[in-house]
Coordinates of C-alpha atoms in Angstrom, one line a residue:
M655 CA 55.5 148.5 12.5
K656 CA 59.4 149.1 12.5
Y657 CA 59.6 151.6 15.9
K658 CA 63.1 154.2 16.0
S659 CA 64.7 154.7 18.9
W660 CA 65.3 159.0 19.9
K661 CA 68.9 158.6 18.6
Q662 CA 68.2 157.3 14.7
Q663 CA 65.6 160.0 14.5
E664 CA 68.3 162.3 15.5
G665 CA 70.8 160.7 13.3
Q666 CA 73.0 159.8 15.9
M667 CA 73.3 155.9 15.1
T668 CA 76.8 153.8 16.2
F669 CA 77.4 150.4 15.7
K670 CA 77.8 147.8 19.0
I671 CA 80.3 144.6 18.1
I672 CA 78.8 141.5 19.5
S673 CA 80.9 138.7 20.0
D674 CA 80.5 135.6 23.3
S675 CA 82.4 134.2 25.2
S676 CA 84.8 131.9 24.1
C677 CA 86.4 133.9 21.6
D678 CA 88.7 134.5 25.2
L679 CA 89.4 137.5 24.8
D680 CA 89.4 138.5 28.8
K681 CA 87.3 140.5 30.7
E682 CA 89.4 144.1 30.9
T683 CA 90.5 143.6 27.1
L684 CA 86.7 143.3 25.7
K685 CA 86.4 145.9 28.4
N686 CA 88.3 148.3 26.4
L687 CA 87.8 147.2 22.7
D688 CA 83.7 147.4 24.2
V689 CA 83.0 144.2 22.4
E690 CA 79.8 143.2 24.3
V691 CA 80.1 139.7 25.2
I692 CA 77.3 136.7 24.9
R693 CA 78.1 134.2 28.0
I694 CA 78.3 130.7 26.7
K695 CA 77.1 128.5 29.8
G696 CA 77.7 125.0 30.8
T697 CA 77.6 122.4 33.6
D698 CA 79.5 119.6 36.0
E699 CA 79.4 116.5 35.5
K700 CA 75.5 116.2 37.7
G701 CA 73.9 118.8 35.5
Q702 CA 74.4 121.3 38.0
D703 CA 75.1 125.6 36.6
L704 CA 78.5 126.4 36.5
S705 CA 78.8 130.1 38.4
E706 CA 79.5 132.9 36.2
D707 CA 82.6 134.1 39.5
L708 CA 84.3 130.9 38.0
T709 CA 87.4 131.0 36.5
N710 CA 89.2 129.8 34.3
K711 CA 92.4 128.0 36.6
E712 CA 89.1 127.0 39.3
I713 CA 87.8 125.0 35.8
Y714 CA 90.7 123.4 34.8
K715 CA 91.7 122.4 39.3
R716 CA 88.5 120.1 38.6
M717 CA 89.4 119.4 36.1
R718 CA 92.7 117.7 36.6
E719 CA 91.4 116.2 39.8
G720 CA 88.8 114.3 37.3
A721 CA 86.0 116.6 36.5
F722 CA 84.3 116.4 33.4
F723 CA 82.2 119.5 31.9
K724 CA 79.9 119.8 29.7
T725 CA 78.9 123.4 27.5
S726 CA 75.0 124.6 26.0
Q727 CA 75.0 126.9 22.6
I728 CA 73.7 130.5 23.4
T729 CA 70.1 130.5 21.9
Y730 CA 68.1 132.9 19.4
Y731 CA 66.4 133.9 22.9
D732 CA 69.5 134.9 24.2
Y733 CA 71.0 136.3 20.5
L734 CA 67.3 138.0 20.4
K735 CA 67.2 139.9 24.2
K736 CA 70.6 141.2 23.8
F737 CA 70.3 142.4 20.0
E738 CA 66.9 144.3 21.7
K739 CA 69.4 146.3 24.0
F740 CA 71.0 147.6 21.3
A741 CA 68.1 148.0 18.3
E742 CA 66.2 150.5 21.1
E743 CA 69.1 152.4 21.0
G744 CA 69.4 152.7 17.9
K745 CA 73.2 151.0 17.3
D746 CA 73.4 148.8 14.4
I747 CA 75.3 145.3 15.5
I748 CA 76.9 143.1 14.2
A749 CA 77.6 139.7 16.4
L750 CA 80.5 137.4 15.5
T751 CA 79.4 134.1 16.9
L752 CA 81.7 130.2 17.6
S753 CA 82.6 128.7 14.6
S754 CA 79.1 127.1 12.5
G755 CA 81.3 123.7 12.5
L756 CA 81.2 123.8 16.0
S757 CA 78.2 124.8 17.3
G758 CA 74.5 125.9 15.8
T759 CA 75.3 129.3 17.6
Y760 CA 75.3 130.6 14.2
Q761 CA 71.7 129.8 13.0
N762 CA 70.3 130.9 16.3
A763 CA 72.0 134.0 16.2
C764 CA 70.3 134.1 11.9
M765 CA 66.9 133.8 13.9
A766 CA 67.2 136.4 16.1
K767 CA 68.1 139.1 13.0
K768 CA 66.0 138.5 11.3
E769 CA 63.3 139.4 13.9
I770 CA 64.8 142.2 15.5
E771 CA 65.6 143.6 11.7
E772 CA 61.7 142.9 10.7
K773 CA 61.0 145.4 14.1
Y774 CA 63.1 147.1 14.4
D775 CA 65.5 149.4 12.0
I776 CA 68.5 149.4 12.2
R777 CA 70.9 147.0 10.0
V778 CA 72.5 143.3 11.8
E779 CA 74.3 141.1 10.2
V780 CA 76.1 138.1 12.2
V781 CA 79.9 137.4 11.2
D782 CA 80.4 132.9 11.0
S783 CA 84.0 133.4 12.6
L784 CA 84.8 129.1 11.7
A785 CA 87.4 130.0 14.4
A786 CA 87.4 129.1 18.1
S787 CA 88.9 129.7 21.2
V788 CA 92.5 131.6 19.8
G789 CA 91.3 131.8 16.6
F790 CA 88.2 133.5 17.6
G791 CA 89.2 135.8 20.1
Q792 CA 91.9 136.7 16.9
I793 CA 88.3 138.3 14.5
T794 CA 87.2 139.6 17.7
Y795 CA 89.9 141.5 19.1
F796 CA 91.6 143.6 15.7
A797 CA 87.9 143.9 14.1
G798 CA 86.7 146.0 18.9
L799 CA 90.3 147.7 18.1
A800 CA 89.4 148.9 14.4
A801 CA 85.7 150.0 15.3
K802 CA 87.8 151.3 18.4
N803 CA 89.7 153.0 16.3
G804 CA 87.1 154.5 14.2
A805 CA 85.9 152.3 11.5
T806 CA 83.3 152.6 9.8
Y807 CA 81.0 149.9 10.2
D808 CA 81.1 149.0 6.3
E809 CA 84.4 149.4 7.0
V810 CA 85.0 146.8 9.5
L811 CA 82.6 144.2 8.4
D812 CA 84.6 143.1 5.3
F813 CA 88.0 143.6 7.9
A814 CA 86.4 141.2 10.1
K815 CA 85.2 138.7 6.7
F816 CA 89.2 138.6 6.1
L817 CA 89.6 138.0 9.1
V818 CA 88.4 135.0 8.5
E819 CA 89.2 133.7 5.6
K820 CA 92.7 134.4 6.8
T821 CA 92.8 133.6 10.4
K822 CA 94.6 129.9 11.0
H823 CA 95.1 128.1 14.6
I824 CA 97.3 125.6 14.9
F825 CA 98.1 123.3 19.1
T826 CA 98.3 120.3 20.2
V827 CA 96.7 118.5 23.3
Y828 CA 98.8 116.1 25.4
D829 CA 96.0 115.0 27.5
L830 CA 93.3 113.0 24.8
K831 CA 91.2 111.8 27.5
Y832 CA 88.7 115.2 26.5
L833 CA 88.7 114.8 23.1
Y834 CA 88.2 110.6 23.9
E835 CA 85.2 111.5 26.0
G836 CA 83.5 114.2 23.4
G837 CA 83.6 111.0 20.6
R838 CA 86.5 113.2 18.7
I839 CA 89.0 109.9 19.2
S840 CA 88.3 106.6 19.9
K841 CA 89.7 105.0 23.4
A842 CA 91.7 103.0 21.0
K843 CA 93.9 106.1 19.9
A844 CA 93.5 107.8 23.8
K845 CA 95.7 104.5 24.8
I846 CA 97.9 104.8 22.1
S847 CA 99.1 108.4 22.7
S848 CA 98.8 108.4 25.3
V849 CA 101.3 105.7 26.2
L850 CA 104.0 105.9 22.9
N851 CA 103.8 110.1 24.0
I852 CA 102.1 110.9 20.0
L853 CA 100.5 114.3 20.0
P854 CA 97.8 115.0 17.5
I855 CA 98.4 118.5 15.8
L856 CA 95.0 120.1 15.0
E857 CA 93.6 122.7 13.2
V858 CA 90.9 124.2 12.6
D859 CA 89.1 123.6 8.7
G860 CA 87.4 125.1 5.5
E861 CA 83.9 124.7 7.7
G862 CA 85.4 125.7 10.7
K863 CA 85.8 121.7 12.1
I864 CA 88.5 120.9 14.5
Y865 CA 91.0 117.6 12.9
V866 CA 93.7 115.9 13.1
S867 CA 96.2 117.4 10.6
E868 CA 99.8 116.0 11.7
V869 CA 101.3 113.7 14.8
V870 CA 104.6 114.4 16.2
R871 CA 106.1 112.0 19.1
G872 CA 107.0 114.2 22.3
K873 CA 106.2 117.8 23.0
N874 CA 109.6 118.9 22.4
K875 CA 108.6 118.1 18.3
S876 CA 105.9 119.5 18.7
Y877 CA 106.8 123.0 18.6
K878 CA 109.3 123.0 15.4
K879 CA 106.8 121.4 13.4
M880 CA 103.9 123.4 14.4
M881 CA 106.6 125.9 13.2
D882 CA 107.3 124.4 10.1
M883 CA 103.4 123.6 9.8
I884 CA 102.4 127.9 9.6
E885 CA 106.1 128.8 7.4
E886 CA 103.8 126.3 5.0
R887 CA 100.4 128.2 5.2
T888 CA 101.1 131.9 5.7
T889 CA 103.0 134.5 3.6
S890 CA 103.3 137.2 6.5
D891 CA 106.3 139.3 6.8
G892 CA 105.3 138.6 11.0
S893 CA 105.2 142.2 11.4
D894 CA 100.7 141.4 12.2
M895 CA 100.6 140.6 16.4
V896 CA 99.9 136.5 16.7
F897 CA 98.3 134.8 19.7
P898 CA 99.6 131.9 21.2
V899 CA 97.1 129.8 23.5
Y900 CA 97.5 128.4 26.6
A901 CA 96.0 127.0 30.5
D902 CA 96.5 126.7 34.0
D903 CA 100.7 126.6 32.5
E904 CA 101.2 129.7 30.9
K905 CA 104.8 128.8 30.5
V906 CA 104.1 125.7 28.2
I907 CA 103.8 128.8 25.0
D908 CA 107.7 130.0 26.0
P909 CA 109.4 128.0 23.5
L910 CA 106.7 128.4 21.3
I911 CA 106.7 131.9 20.9
K912 CA 111.2 131.5 21.0
K913 CA 110.6 129.9 17.1
L914 CA 108.4 132.5 16.1
E915 CA 110.5 135.7 17.9
E916 CA 113.4 133.5 15.7
R917 CA 111.0 134.3 12.1
G918 CA 111.1 137.5 12.8
H919 CA 107.4 137.8 14.8
N920 CA 107.9 140.1 17.5
K921 CA 103.8 142.0 18.3
F922 CA 101.9 138.6 21.1
L923 CA 98.4 138.5 22.5
P924 CA 98.5 135.1 24.9
L925 CA 95.6 134.2 25.9
E926 CA 93.9 131.7 28.4
I927 CA 91.4 128.7 27.1
G928 CA 88.2 129.9 28.1
Q929 CA 86.4 127.0 29.6
T930 CA 83.7 126.3 26.9
I931 CA 86.4 124.7 24.3
A932 CA 88.4 123.2 27.8
A933 CA 85.5 121.2 28.7
H934 CA 86.6 119.6 24.8
V935 CA 89.8 119.4 25.0
G936 CA 91.0 119.7 28.3
P937 CA 92.9 121.7 30.2
D938 CA 96.8 120.5 28.8
I939 CA 97.6 122.3 25.1
F940 CA 99.1 125.1 23.8
G941 CA 99.3 126.6 19.8
L942 CA 98.3 129.9 18.8
A943 CA 96.4 132.0 16.3
Y944 CA 97.8 133.3 13.6
L945 CA 97.0 135.2 9.9
S946 CA 97.6 133.1 6.7
E947 CA 98.8 137.1 5.3
N948 CA 99.2 140.3 6.2
I949 CA 96.9 142.8 6.8
P950 CA 95.9 144.5 4.1
E951 CA 96.3 149.2 4.8
E952 CA 92.6 149.9 4.2
F953 CA 92.5 148.2 7.5
K954 CA 96.2 148.3 9.3
K955 CA 95.8 152.0 9.5
Y956 CA 92.0 151.3 11.9
L957 CA 95.6 148.4 14.9
D958 CA 97.5 151.1 15.2

C-alpha cells in the first residue's frame, strides 16, 4: 500500500533536492538554495567520530600536525530516513550523490529509493554526480539555483544530467603523503615527487574516478598547465560561473583566477575543500571545476 500525505491529496506537490556534505558548499549557500544535505561522517586515527561542529580549518590544522582521518559512506538507512522525511510531506525527491567511482553512496541511495517508492506515492530520482568536492558543488549549486528560481522537477532533473556530463575537474596537491596513505600512489613516487618538487595534475574520468593526467615541476608551472588543459577541454565562452577550490590558504587560487580573467571568465564561486575530500588528498590543494560547454538557454534562464 502506498501512502499519500495531505499535501499530495490537495494537489500541492513540491520537490526537494538532497545532496551530501562532500559537495563542499557552505551552510549559508545551501540554506539559500534550500538544498538538504546528508553529512558524511569521519573518524580520527583513534577511531573517534569527528564532531559536526569541527570546522574545515580545524581539520587542516590537525592534518598539518600529523593527524590522518577516515570517512565512511552514507548508508542505505541514512538515505531511507532522509527520503522518508520528505516523502511524508508529499515531496518528490532528486538526490545528488558523490561519485560512484569514489564511494558506494550512489548504490545505497538507489536501494533507499526503491523502498520509498514502494511505500509512498512520490517520485525519487537518484543522480550519480560522477564528481566530488568542487565538481559536485558545481552540480549541486546550479541544480539548486534552478529549482529555487522556478524550474520544474523534470527541468531540474534534465539540467542535473547535463551538468554531470559537462562538469570537469582539475586540481593539484603539493604534499603527496595523503595520496600515498590512501593507496593512490606508491611510497617511492610520493618521495620522488617531494624531492624533485613534481606536482601531479589530477582530473576525474568518465567513471567518476580520480587519475593523474599530467605532471609538472613546481607550483607556478601548474597554473599555466591547468589553463592550457582547460582550454583544450572546453568550448565555453567564459560566461558561466567557475568554481575554484582551496584549503586553508585562499590566496593560492589567486593566480588561477587571474589567468581565468585574462581568458574571459568573470564569474567565480570559490569553495573551501571540506573534510570528506581533504581526508584523502590533504590540505595542500588547489584547482577548480568548470563546464566543457556553455549552459543551454533552456536552463540558463533559471540562473539569473
